[in-house]
mmCIF file of C-alpha atoms and ligand atoms in Angstrom:
data_model
loop_
_atom_site.group_PDB
_atom_site.id
_atom_site.type_symbol
_atom_site.label_atom_id
_atom_site.label_comp_id
_atom_site.label_asym_id
_atom_site.label_seq_id
_atom_site.Cartn_x
_atom_site.Cartn_y
_atom_site.Cartn_z
ATOM 1 C CA MET A 1 22.715 -13.925 -3.914
ATOM 2 C CA ALA A 2 21.857 -15.437 -7.181
ATOM 3 C CA LEU A 3 19.852 -12.298 -8.583
ATOM 4 C CA ARG A 4 20.580 -8.735 -10.281
ATOM 5 C CA ALA A 5 17.623 -7.568 -7.826
ATOM 6 C CA LEU A 6 15.423 -9.313 -5.476
ATOM 7 C CA ALA A 7 12.514 -8.036 -3.200
ATOM 8 C CA ARG A 8 12.322 -10.545 -0.543
ATOM 9 C CA VAL A 9 8.679 -10.508 1.181
ATOM 10 C CA ASN A 10 7.718 -12.372 4.000
ATOM 11 C CA LEU A 11 4.442 -13.509 4.292
ATOM 12 C CA ALA A 12 4.525 -14.523 7.913
ATOM 13 C CA ALA A 13 5.376 -10.976 9.225
ATOM 14 C CA ILE A 14 1.984 -10.072 6.765
ATOM 15 C CA GLU A 15 -0.006 -12.712 8.421
ATOM 16 C CA ARG A 16 1.242 -10.958 11.674
ATOM 17 C CA ASN A 17 0.714 -7.547 11.206
ATOM 18 C CA VAL A 18 -2.967 -8.763 10.349
ATOM 19 C CA SER A 19 -3.337 -10.655 13.698
ATOM 20 C CA ARG A 20 -1.575 -7.545 15.689
ATOM 21 C CA LEU A 21 -3.846 -4.838 13.678
ATOM 22 C CA ARG A 22 -6.924 -7.018 15.072
ATOM 23 C CA ALA A 23 -5.899 -7.351 18.152
ATOM 24 C CA GLY A 24 -6.322 -3.493 18.847
ATOM 25 C CA LEU A 25 -9.217 -2.813 17.657
ATOM 26 C CA ALA A 26 -12.991 -2.002 19.058
ATOM 27 C CA ASP A 27 -15.007 -5.155 19.819
ATOM 28 C CA GLY A 28 -16.930 -6.317 17.259
ATOM 29 C CA ALA A 29 -15.063 -4.190 14.426
ATOM 30 C CA GLY A 30 -13.132 -6.129 11.495
ATOM 31 C CA LEU A 31 -10.482 -5.661 8.941
ATOM 32 C CA CYS A 32 -10.298 -5.298 5.198
ATOM 33 C CA ALA A 33 -6.397 -5.738 4.030
ATOM 34 C CA VAL A 34 -5.574 -2.882 1.275
ATOM 35 C CA VAL A 35 -4.037 -5.236 -1.369
ATOM 36 C CA LYS A 36 -4.324 -2.383 -3.952
ATOM 37 C CA ALA A 37 -1.308 -1.470 -6.539
ATOM 38 C CA ASP A 38 -0.317 -5.123 -6.754
ATOM 39 C CA GLY A 39 -0.272 -5.235 -2.317
ATOM 40 C CA TYR A 40 1.758 -2.363 -2.206
ATOM 41 C CA GLY A 41 4.425 -3.684 -4.678
ATOM 42 C CA HIS A 42 4.670 -6.460 -2.372
ATOM 43 C CA GLY A 43 2.625 -9.088 -5.100
ATOM 44 C CA ALA A 44 -1.461 -8.699 -4.556
ATOM 45 C CA VAL A 45 -2.443 -12.533 -4.903
ATOM 46 C CA PRO A 46 0.401 -13.346 -1.817
ATOM 47 C CA ALA A 47 -0.004 -10.667 0.153
ATOM 48 C CA ALA A 48 -4.021 -11.198 -0.453
ATOM 49 C CA ARG A 49 -3.569 -14.443 0.880
ATOM 50 C CA ALA A 50 -1.266 -13.849 3.752
ATOM 51 C CA ALA A 51 -3.788 -11.038 5.079
ATOM 52 C CA LEU A 52 -6.387 -13.711 5.210
ATOM 53 C CA ALA A 53 -4.669 -16.166 6.781
ATOM 54 C CA GLY A 54 -3.738 -13.590 9.959
ATOM 55 C CA GLY A 55 -7.605 -13.257 9.896
ATOM 56 C CA ALA A 56 -8.801 -10.316 7.288
ATOM 57 C CA ARG A 57 -12.544 -10.167 6.457
ATOM 58 C CA SER A 58 -11.964 -8.635 3.586
ATOM 59 C CA LEU A 59 -10.305 -7.252 0.523
ATOM 60 C CA ALA A 60 -9.783 -3.803 -1.007
ATOM 61 C CA VAL A 61 -8.411 -3.061 -4.396
ATOM 62 C CA ALA A 62 -8.675 0.286 -6.022
ATOM 63 C CA THR A 63 -9.636 -1.046 -9.937
ATOM 64 C CA ALA A 64 -11.763 -3.873 -11.578
ATOM 65 C CA LEU A 65 -8.710 -5.187 -12.964
ATOM 66 C CA GLU A 66 -7.234 -5.752 -9.426
ATOM 67 C CA ALA A 67 -9.968 -7.523 -8.516
ATOM 68 C CA ALA A 68 -10.364 -9.917 -11.171
ATOM 69 C CA GLU A 69 -6.633 -10.813 -11.021
ATOM 70 C CA LEU A 70 -7.561 -12.219 -7.546
ATOM 71 C CA ARG A 71 -10.548 -13.802 -8.609
ATOM 72 C CA ASP A 72 -8.266 -15.008 -11.036
ATOM 73 C CA ALA A 73 -5.641 -16.687 -8.396
ATOM 74 C CA GLY A 74 -8.835 -18.810 -6.889
ATOM 75 C CA ILE A 75 -9.376 -16.025 -3.515
ATOM 76 C CA THR A 76 -13.284 -15.993 -2.778
ATOM 77 C CA ALA A 77 -12.856 -13.637 -0.174
ATOM 78 C CA SER A 78 -14.949 -10.262 -0.492
ATOM 79 C CA VAL A 79 -13.532 -8.062 -2.100
ATOM 80 C CA LEU A 80 -14.292 -3.854 -2.294
ATOM 81 C CA ILE A 81 -13.273 -1.925 -5.561
ATOM 82 C CA MET A 82 -12.647 1.362 -3.829
ATOM 83 C CA GLY A 83 -11.988 3.241 -6.945
ATOM 84 C CA ALA A 84 -13.873 5.034 -10.042
ATOM 85 C CA LEU A 85 -15.278 2.601 -12.507
ATOM 86 C CA SER A 86 -15.734 3.489 -15.895
ATOM 87 C CA ASP A 87 -18.957 2.023 -17.612
ATOM 88 C CA GLU A 88 -16.536 -0.860 -19.227
ATOM 89 C CA GLU A 89 -14.809 -1.118 -15.806
ATOM 90 C CA LEU A 90 -18.114 -2.199 -14.233
ATOM 91 C CA LEU A 91 -18.414 -5.406 -16.322
ATOM 92 C CA VAL A 92 -14.922 -6.270 -15.402
ATOM 93 C CA ALA A 93 -15.888 -5.601 -11.792
ATOM 94 C CA LEU A 94 -19.582 -7.639 -12.235
ATOM 95 C CA ASP A 95 -17.610 -10.474 -13.972
ATOM 96 C CA ALA A 96 -15.016 -10.588 -10.407
ATOM 97 C CA ARG A 97 -18.334 -10.301 -8.030
ATOM 98 C CA ALA A 98 -16.503 -7.920 -6.786
ATOM 99 C CA GLU A 99 -18.528 -5.101 -4.257
ATOM 100 C CA VAL A 100 -18.455 -1.381 -5.366
ATOM 101 C CA VAL A 101 -18.631 2.000 -4.124
ATOM 102 C CA ALA A 102 -21.393 4.284 -5.353
ATOM 103 C CA TRP A 103 -22.237 7.997 -4.839
ATOM 104 C CA SER A 104 -23.868 9.606 -7.847
ATOM 105 C CA ASP A 105 -26.941 8.740 -9.659
ATOM 106 C CA ARG A 106 -24.992 8.476 -12.559
ATOM 107 C CA PHE A 107 -23.202 5.432 -11.065
ATOM 108 C CA VAL A 108 -26.443 3.820 -10.139
ATOM 109 C CA ASP A 109 -28.092 3.717 -14.189
ATOM 110 C CA ALA A 110 -24.848 2.375 -14.927
ATOM 111 C CA LEU A 111 -24.638 -0.176 -12.332
ATOM 112 C CA VAL A 112 -28.499 -0.701 -13.134
ATOM 113 C CA SER A 113 -27.905 -1.180 -16.979
ATOM 114 C CA ALA A 114 -24.267 -3.441 -16.336
ATOM 115 C CA CYS A 115 -26.588 -6.100 -13.975
ATOM 116 C CA ASP A 116 -28.697 -6.495 -16.939
ATOM 117 C CA ARG A 117 -25.627 -6.970 -19.381
ATOM 118 C CA THR A 118 -23.591 -9.411 -17.450
ATOM 119 C CA SER A 119 -23.662 -13.272 -16.947
ATOM 120 C CA ALA A 120 -22.945 -13.071 -13.362
ATOM 121 C CA MET A 121 -25.715 -14.338 -11.394
ATOM 122 C CA GLU A 122 -25.015 -13.089 -8.000
ATOM 123 C CA ARG A 123 -26.429 -9.540 -6.570
ATOM 124 C CA VAL A 124 -23.918 -6.505 -6.801
ATOM 125 C CA ARG A 125 -23.350 -5.524 -3.102
ATOM 126 C CA VAL A 126 -23.138 -1.955 -2.938
ATOM 127 C CA HIS A 127 -21.518 0.471 -0.643
ATOM 128 C CA VAL A 128 -22.377 3.951 -0.554
ATOM 129 C CA LYS A 129 -19.898 7.143 0.163
ATOM 130 C CA LEU A 130 -20.198 10.358 1.520
ATOM 131 C CA ASP A 131 -17.014 12.663 0.974
ATOM 132 C CA THR A 132 -16.802 14.175 4.707
ATOM 133 C CA GLY A 133 -13.557 15.937 4.039
ATOM 134 C CA MET A 134 -10.945 13.948 1.411
ATOM 135 C CA GLY A 135 -12.220 16.126 -1.326
ATOM 136 C CA ARG A 136 -12.005 13.020 -4.104
ATOM 137 C CA LEU A 137 -14.875 10.424 -4.366
ATOM 138 C CA GLY A 138 -17.880 10.185 -3.015
ATOM 139 C CA THR A 139 -20.329 13.228 -2.259
ATOM 140 C CA ARG A 140 -19.801 15.727 -0.124
ATOM 141 C CA VAL A 141 -23.918 16.601 0.177
ATOM 142 C CA PHE A 142 -25.467 14.457 2.321
ATOM 143 C CA ASP A 143 -28.964 14.281 0.810
ATOM 144 C CA GLU A 144 -27.561 13.016 -2.300
ATOM 145 C CA ALA A 145 -25.751 10.215 -0.562
ATOM 146 C CA ILE A 146 -29.149 9.109 1.127
ATOM 147 C CA ARG A 147 -30.857 9.317 -2.169
ATOM 148 C CA VAL A 148 -28.252 7.458 -4.082
ATOM 149 C CA ALA A 149 -28.766 4.896 -1.135
ATOM 150 C CA GLU A 150 -32.510 4.774 -1.073
ATOM 151 C CA ARG A 151 -31.709 4.221 -5.218
ATOM 152 C CA VAL A 152 -29.466 0.796 -4.718
ATOM 153 C CA MET A 153 -32.061 -0.369 -2.171
ATOM 154 C CA GLY A 154 -35.075 0.447 -4.268
ATOM 155 C CA ALA A 155 -33.346 -0.607 -7.624
ATOM 156 C CA GLY A 156 -34.915 -4.104 -6.868
ATOM 157 C CA PRO A 157 -33.103 -7.450 -6.884
ATOM 158 C CA GLY A 158 -29.860 -6.849 -8.863
ATOM 159 C CA LEU A 159 -28.133 -4.594 -6.278
ATOM 160 C CA GLU A 160 -27.949 -4.176 -2.417
ATOM 161 C CA LEU A 161 -26.593 -1.917 -0.022
ATOM 162 C CA VAL A 162 -24.331 -3.420 2.271
ATOM 163 C CA GLY A 163 -22.070 -0.376 3.374
ATOM 164 C CA ALA A 164 -21.547 3.213 4.367
ATOM 165 C CA MET A 165 -18.034 4.346 3.528
ATOM 166 C CA THR A 166 -15.679 7.699 4.165
ATOM 167 C CA HIS A 167 -12.336 8.071 3.819
ATOM 168 C CA PHE A 168 -9.801 10.472 6.242
ATOM 169 C CA ALA A 169 -7.735 12.777 4.474
ATOM 170 C CA SER A 170 -5.171 13.348 7.713
ATOM 171 C CA ALA A 171 -5.747 10.689 10.011
ATOM 172 C CA ASP A 172 -1.986 10.346 10.077
ATOM 173 C CA GLU A 173 -1.084 13.774 11.510
ATOM 174 C CA ASP A 174 -4.636 15.748 12.065
ATOM 175 C CA PRO A 175 -7.041 14.472 15.300
ATOM 176 C CA GLU A 176 -9.091 17.116 15.062
ATOM 177 C CA PHE A 177 -9.829 16.848 11.407
ATOM 178 C CA THR A 178 -9.967 13.847 11.393
ATOM 179 C CA ALA A 179 -12.844 14.036 14.246
ATOM 180 C CA LEU A 180 -14.189 16.424 11.823
ATOM 181 C CA GLN A 181 -14.945 14.341 9.716
ATOM 182 C CA LEU A 182 -16.193 10.989 11.665
ATOM 183 C CA SER A 183 -18.840 13.158 13.260
ATOM 184 C CA ARG A 184 -20.090 14.107 9.463
ATOM 185 C CA PHE A 185 -19.772 10.383 8.771
ATOM 186 C CA GLU A 186 -21.504 9.287 11.956
ATOM 187 C CA PRO A 187 -25.414 11.023 10.973
ATOM 188 C CA PHE A 188 -24.771 9.224 7.576
ATOM 189 C CA VAL A 189 -24.105 6.057 9.300
ATOM 190 C CA ALA A 190 -27.207 6.383 11.763
ATOM 191 C CA ALA A 191 -29.224 7.250 8.377
ATOM 192 C CA LEU A 192 -28.586 4.439 6.315
ATOM 193 C CA ARG A 193 -29.002 2.526 9.177
ATOM 194 C CA ASP A 194 -32.839 3.660 10.096
ATOM 195 C CA ARG A 195 -33.144 2.269 6.670
ATOM 196 C CA ARG A 196 -31.417 -0.624 6.523
ATOM 197 C CA PRO A 197 -29.751 -1.790 10.238
ATOM 198 C CA GLU A 198 -27.363 -4.769 8.423
ATOM 199 C CA ILE A 199 -25.357 -2.146 6.879
ATOM 200 C CA VAL A 200 -21.432 -2.111 7.123
ATOM 201 C CA ALA A 201 -19.808 1.243 8.225
ATOM 202 C CA HIS A 202 -16.248 1.731 7.322
ATOM 203 C CA ALA A 203 -14.023 4.730 7.472
ATOM 204 C CA ALA A 204 -10.409 4.307 9.017
ATOM 205 C CA ASN A 205 -7.589 3.615 6.937
ATOM 206 C CA SER A 206 -4.056 2.076 8.469
ATOM 207 C CA ALA A 207 -3.615 5.485 10.538
ATOM 208 C CA ALA A 208 -6.842 5.645 12.031
ATOM 209 C CA THR A 209 -6.628 2.319 12.503
ATOM 210 C CA LEU A 210 -3.700 3.120 14.872
ATOM 211 C CA ARG A 211 -4.754 6.236 16.165
ATOM 212 C CA PHE A 212 -8.345 6.126 16.700
ATOM 213 C CA ALA A 213 -10.203 3.599 18.360
ATOM 214 C CA ALA A 214 -13.544 5.877 17.730
ATOM 215 C CA SER A 215 -13.541 5.628 14.193
ATOM 216 C CA HIS A 216 -13.218 1.409 13.895
ATOM 217 C CA LEU A 217 -16.663 1.295 13.434
ATOM 218 C CA ASP A 218 -17.979 -2.346 11.945
ATOM 219 C CA LEU A 219 -14.751 -2.513 9.559
ATOM 220 C CA VAL A 220 -11.086 -0.782 8.871
ATOM 221 C CA ARG A 221 -9.502 -0.644 5.537
ATOM 222 C CA CYS A 222 -5.782 -1.167 6.685
ATOM 223 C CA GLY A 223 -3.041 -0.900 3.548
ATOM 224 C CA ILE A 224 0.169 0.311 4.312
ATOM 225 C CA ALA A 225 0.134 -1.232 7.927
ATOM 226 C CA VAL A 226 -0.779 -4.701 6.762
ATOM 227 C CA TYR A 227 2.869 -4.815 4.864
ATOM 228 C CA GLY A 228 4.448 -3.538 8.294
ATOM 229 C CA CYS A 229 4.986 0.064 7.368
ATOM 230 C CA ASP A 230 4.288 3.096 9.758
ATOM 231 C CA PRO A 231 1.669 5.312 8.144
ATOM 232 C CA MET A 232 2.831 8.183 10.170
ATOM 233 C CA ASN A 233 6.144 7.805 8.280
ATOM 234 C CA ASP A 234 8.330 6.923 11.752
ATOM 235 C CA ASP A 235 9.560 3.561 12.670
ATOM 236 C CA PRO A 236 6.942 0.971 12.264
ATOM 237 C CA LEU A 237 8.360 -1.445 15.708
ATOM 238 C CA LEU A 238 6.839 1.564 17.428
ATOM 239 C CA HIS A 239 3.256 -0.549 16.799
ATOM 240 C CA GLY A 240 4.729 -3.547 16.671
ATOM 241 C CA LEU A 241 4.745 -3.920 12.753
ATOM 242 C CA GLU A 242 7.120 -6.167 10.761
ATOM 243 C CA PRO A 243 7.715 -4.430 7.743
ATOM 244 C CA ALA A 244 7.514 -7.538 5.172
ATOM 245 C CA LEU A 245 9.539 -6.390 2.136
ATOM 246 C CA GLU A 246 13.228 -6.484 1.694
ATOM 247 C CA LEU A 247 15.394 -5.018 -1.439
ATOM 248 C CA MET A 248 18.388 -6.314 -1.924
ATOM 249 C CA SER A 249 21.189 -6.467 -4.542
ATOM 250 C CA TYR A 250 25.060 -7.292 -4.684
ATOM 251 C CA VAL A 251 28.273 -5.889 -5.370
ATOM 252 C CA ALA A 252 28.972 -6.492 -8.629
ATOM 253 C CA ALA A 253 32.287 -4.605 -9.219
ATOM 254 C CA LEU A 254 34.872 -2.879 -6.869
ATOM 255 C CA LYS A 255 37.363 -0.193 -8.144
ATOM 256 C CA ALA A 256 39.380 2.608 -6.683
ATOM 257 C CA ALA A 257 39.033 6.165 -6.733
ATOM 258 C CA ALA A 258 41.413 8.501 -6.510
ATOM 259 C CA PRO A 259 41.338 12.021 -5.081
ATOM 260 C CA GLY A 260 39.403 14.127 -8.644
ATOM 261 C CA GLU A 261 37.829 10.815 -9.812
ATOM 262 C CA SER A 262 34.059 10.755 -10.130
ATOM 263 C CA ALA A 263 30.921 8.277 -9.758
ATOM 264 C CA GLY A 264 27.748 8.410 -11.965
ATOM 265 C CA TYR A 265 26.226 11.120 -14.166
ATOM 266 C CA GLY A 266 26.656 14.776 -13.976
ATOM 267 C CA ARG A 267 29.627 13.829 -11.778
ATOM 268 C CA ARG A 268 27.397 14.703 -8.730
ATOM 269 C CA TRP A 269 30.238 12.919 -6.560
ATOM 270 C CA VAL A 270 33.524 13.124 -6.695
ATOM 271 C CA ALA A 271 36.285 11.863 -4.265
ATOM 272 C CA ARG A 272 38.560 13.827 -2.313
ATOM 273 C CA THR A 273 40.649 11.258 -0.925
ATOM 274 C CA GLU A 274 41.960 8.309 -2.034
ATOM 275 C CA THR A 275 38.961 6.100 -1.636
ATOM 276 C CA TRP A 276 36.641 2.435 -3.356
ATOM 277 C CA LEU A 277 33.598 2.569 -4.927
ATOM 278 C CA ALA A 278 31.290 -0.518 -5.361
ATOM 279 C CA THR A 279 29.090 -0.804 -8.185
ATOM 280 C CA VAL A 280 25.680 -2.207 -7.182
ATOM 281 C CA PRO A 281 23.219 -3.310 -10.513
ATOM 282 C CA VAL A 282 19.937 -1.527 -9.583
ATOM 283 C CA GLY A 283 18.500 1.662 -10.620
ATOM 284 C CA TYR A 284 15.751 3.720 -10.674
ATOM 285 C CA ALA A 285 13.894 1.117 -13.650
ATOM 286 C CA ASP A 286 14.114 -0.828 -10.236
ATOM 287 C CA GLY A 287 12.724 1.360 -7.832
ATOM 288 C CA ILE A 288 15.376 3.272 -6.776
ATOM 289 C CA ARG A 289 14.349 6.837 -6.510
ATOM 290 C CA ARG A 290 17.229 9.109 -8.055
ATOM 291 C CA GLY A 291 16.631 11.661 -5.791
ATOM 292 C CA LEU A 292 18.368 9.282 -3.248
ATOM 293 C CA THR A 293 21.781 10.412 -5.378
ATOM 294 C CA ASN A 294 24.147 11.067 -2.648
ATOM 295 C CA ASN A 295 20.587 11.097 -0.087
ATOM 296 C CA CYS A 296 20.690 7.309 1.188
ATOM 297 C CA GLU A 297 23.139 4.330 2.554
ATOM 298 C CA VAL A 298 22.673 0.654 1.774
ATOM 299 C CA LEU A 299 23.729 -2.526 4.014
ATOM 300 C CA ILE A 300 26.564 -4.481 2.977
ATOM 301 C CA GLY A 301 27.966 -7.091 5.495
ATOM 302 C CA GLY A 302 26.018 -5.507 8.550
ATOM 303 C CA ARG A 303 27.210 -2.079 7.846
ATOM 304 C CA ARG A 304 25.787 1.454 6.809
ATOM 305 C CA PHE A 305 27.838 2.034 3.578
ATOM 306 C CA PRO A 306 27.141 5.594 1.909
ATOM 307 C CA LEU A 307 25.273 5.584 -2.017
ATOM 308 C CA VAL A 308 27.572 8.003 -3.763
ATOM 309 C CA GLY A 309 26.698 9.711 -7.603
ATOM 310 C CA THR A 310 24.008 9.517 -9.685
ATOM 311 C CA VAL A 311 21.348 6.863 -9.383
ATOM 312 C CA SER A 312 21.076 5.267 -12.765
ATOM 313 C CA MET A 313 18.885 3.823 -14.477
ATOM 314 C CA ASP A 314 19.858 0.375 -13.825
ATOM 315 C CA ASN A 315 23.489 0.984 -11.407
ATOM 316 C CA ILE A 316 23.968 2.822 -8.367
ATOM 317 C CA THR A 317 27.219 3.175 -6.539
ATOM 318 C CA VAL A 318 28.038 3.175 -2.720
ATOM 319 C CA GLU A 319 31.634 4.345 -1.074
ATOM 320 C CA VAL A 320 33.005 1.425 0.901
ATOM 321 C CA GLY A 321 36.613 3.635 1.803
ATOM 322 C CA ALA A 322 38.403 0.620 1.509
ATOM 323 C CA PRO A 323 39.402 -2.545 -1.116
ATOM 324 C CA ASP A 324 38.928 -5.375 1.687
ATOM 325 C CA ALA A 325 35.894 -3.530 3.036
ATOM 326 C CA VAL A 326 33.572 -5.221 1.214
ATOM 327 C CA ARG A 327 33.899 -8.078 -1.501
ATOM 328 C CA CYS A 328 32.392 -8.573 -4.936
ATOM 329 C CA GLY A 329 29.563 -10.728 -4.718
ATOM 330 C CA ASP A 330 28.376 -9.585 -1.311
ATOM 331 C CA VAL A 331 24.722 -8.736 -0.691
ATOM 332 C CA VAL A 332 23.506 -5.338 -0.601
ATOM 333 C CA THR A 333 20.286 -4.341 1.438
ATOM 334 C CA ILE A 334 19.121 -1.727 0.457
ATOM 335 C CA ILE A 335 15.631 -1.765 2.172
ATOM 336 C CA GLY A 336 15.863 -4.276 5.414
ATOM 337 C CA THR A 337 17.879 -5.803 8.191
ATOM 338 C CA ASP A 338 21.624 -6.849 8.306
ATOM 339 C CA GLY A 339 23.353 -7.727 11.371
ATOM 340 C CA ALA A 340 21.859 -4.955 13.654
ATOM 341 C CA GLU A 341 21.391 -2.528 10.713
ATOM 342 C CA ARG A 342 18.355 -1.590 9.657
ATOM 343 C CA VAL A 343 17.543 0.535 6.716
ATOM 344 C CA THR A 344 13.305 1.065 6.620
ATOM 345 C CA ALA A 345 11.417 2.066 3.688
ATOM 346 C CA GLU A 346 10.007 4.898 6.214
ATOM 347 C CA GLU A 347 13.625 5.885 5.979
ATOM 348 C CA LEU A 348 14.155 6.192 2.093
ATOM 349 C CA ALA A 349 10.861 7.810 2.204
ATOM 350 C CA GLY A 350 11.850 10.863 4.735
ATOM 351 C CA ARG A 351 15.013 11.440 2.563
ATOM 352 C CA ILE A 352 13.356 12.119 -0.327
ATOM 353 C CA GLY A 353 10.667 13.639 1.060
ATOM 354 C CA THR A 354 7.628 11.064 0.298
ATOM 355 C CA ILE A 355 5.778 8.304 2.145
ATOM 356 C CA SER A 356 6.282 4.477 2.492
ATOM 357 C CA TYR A 357 3.784 4.025 0.685
ATOM 358 C CA GLU A 358 5.554 5.471 -2.838
ATOM 359 C CA ILE A 359 8.926 3.746 -2.321
ATOM 360 C CA THR A 360 7.294 0.089 -1.797
ATOM 361 C CA CYS A 361 4.746 0.937 -4.961
ATOM 362 C CA GLY A 362 7.753 2.150 -6.388
ATOM 363 C CA VAL A 363 9.490 -1.185 -6.132
ATOM 364 C CA SER A 364 9.177 -2.356 -10.180
ATOM 365 C CA SER A 365 8.109 -5.190 -11.738
ATOM 366 C CA ARG A 366 11.725 -6.005 -13.144
ATOM 367 C CA VAL A 367 12.422 -7.112 -9.814
ATOM 368 C CA PRO A 368 11.168 -10.831 -8.873
ATOM 369 C CA ARG A 369 9.736 -11.509 -5.684
ATOM 370 C CA ALA A 370 10.750 -14.370 -3.037
ATOM 371 C CA TYR A 371 8.095 -15.044 -0.896
ATOM 372 C CA HIS A 372 9.166 -16.682 2.087
ATOM 373 C CA ARG A 373 7.803 -17.371 6.031
ATOM 374 C CA ASP A 374 10.305 -16.170 8.240
ATOM 375 C CA GLY A 375 13.281 -17.368 5.963
ATOM 376 C CA GLU A 376 11.773 -20.680 4.733
ATOM 377 C CA PRO A 377 10.318 -20.563 1.075
ATOM 378 C CA ALA A 378 6.653 -19.918 0.894
HETATM 379 C C1 LIG B 401 -10.559 4.512 0.200
HETATM 380 C C2 LIG B 401 -9.365 4.019 0.501
HETATM 381 N N1 LIG B 401 -9.371 3.481 2.215
HETATM 382 C C3 LIG B 401 -8.133 2.830 2.848
HETATM 383 C C4 LIG B 401 -6.899 3.049 1.678
HETATM 384 C C5 LIG B 401 -5.872 2.229 3.128
HETATM 385 O O1 LIG B 401 -4.643 3.478 3.352
HETATM 386 P P1 LIG B 401 -3.631 2.807 4.087
HETATM 387 O O2 LIG B 401 -2.655 1.820 3.338
HETATM 388 O O3 LIG B 401 -3.496 4.251 4.835
HETATM 389 O O4 LIG B 401 -4.124 2.000 5.100
HETATM 390 C C6 LIG B 401 -6.681 3.495 1.017
HETATM 391 C C7 LIG B 401 -5.369 3.920 1.001
HETATM 392 O O5 LIG B 401 -5.011 4.933 -0.005
HETATM 393 C C8 LIG B 401 -7.588 4.057 -0.074
HETATM 394 O O6 LIG B 401 -8.025 4.815 -0.693
#
């Protein structure tokens, strides 16, 4: 372990996760790999390439700059920007030949004027979003969604209506509400198909992909499952998914702690008996959430040891018990597998009342990523 902190990303796992997800899709449905937020912390460009190698049909991101990053890296696959776009961002989006999402007249106006201003030659491919219950982006008003779609179709050669989409609010926990959302979406899809039979209908995120085959439609938009995390925050292996990311550090210092001696800011851990502490040089600036203070375990030499004391910006302390339990330089696994032991992003998320998404996205840019394929350098 030469580095202070390292995120190892197994691109072969991403590839296999995509293949497995695709194998479970309803007939004819494709998979769009969501690589926003730097590929949920895994690295957008390598994750996108691995997902495409695993058979993803297209990619999705949240922002114009994320689309531009993929294009700058030479990725030519379709990229859908799912997020809201300001007028300035729209120009970046069009330059990146990205597909965009519309749900208001104002945005169609902005699109038409952006088409006039951009040097991009291709038609802009537009998806219209109906908000069926997420309460975020999209219009809740059916007739408005239809009107926006008709305006896109009638806007001239610059725009092309290609998709109808919605987003589920609670596919991970509420099948009834998901079914209700789907039942609101279907008439919209039917109405757009009457006008343009070849549109692509898409709604499912990872949870819906795994749990509701009826929601697969033409395309599923999978993010978290592509990275091998369980959208239900349980065990990814239950779905045949392989976590792609491991987070490691090393034992930088070892010291004895006598009863009454403490570790870390605020003295939130005090030794009750004679014990030993390992200092591991990663902290909340690397993505080890402060809520994990006295509240998680790390792996060293295939064994679990408790993190004790407050998580600092650059260090954590681990109680190892005895001076010979571990050695300086030993690898410390914060997320990942060591021997028979495994710590998942889901486990860490569960300890602090969050979701695995926040754990992997939280691995900061200060942590170098090392890409491999089942242990071989990628
Ligand atoms: C609109 C939209 N679709 C799909 C996804 C992918 O969701 P997941 O990572 O749960 O698969 C997201 C992620 O937040 C999203 O915002």
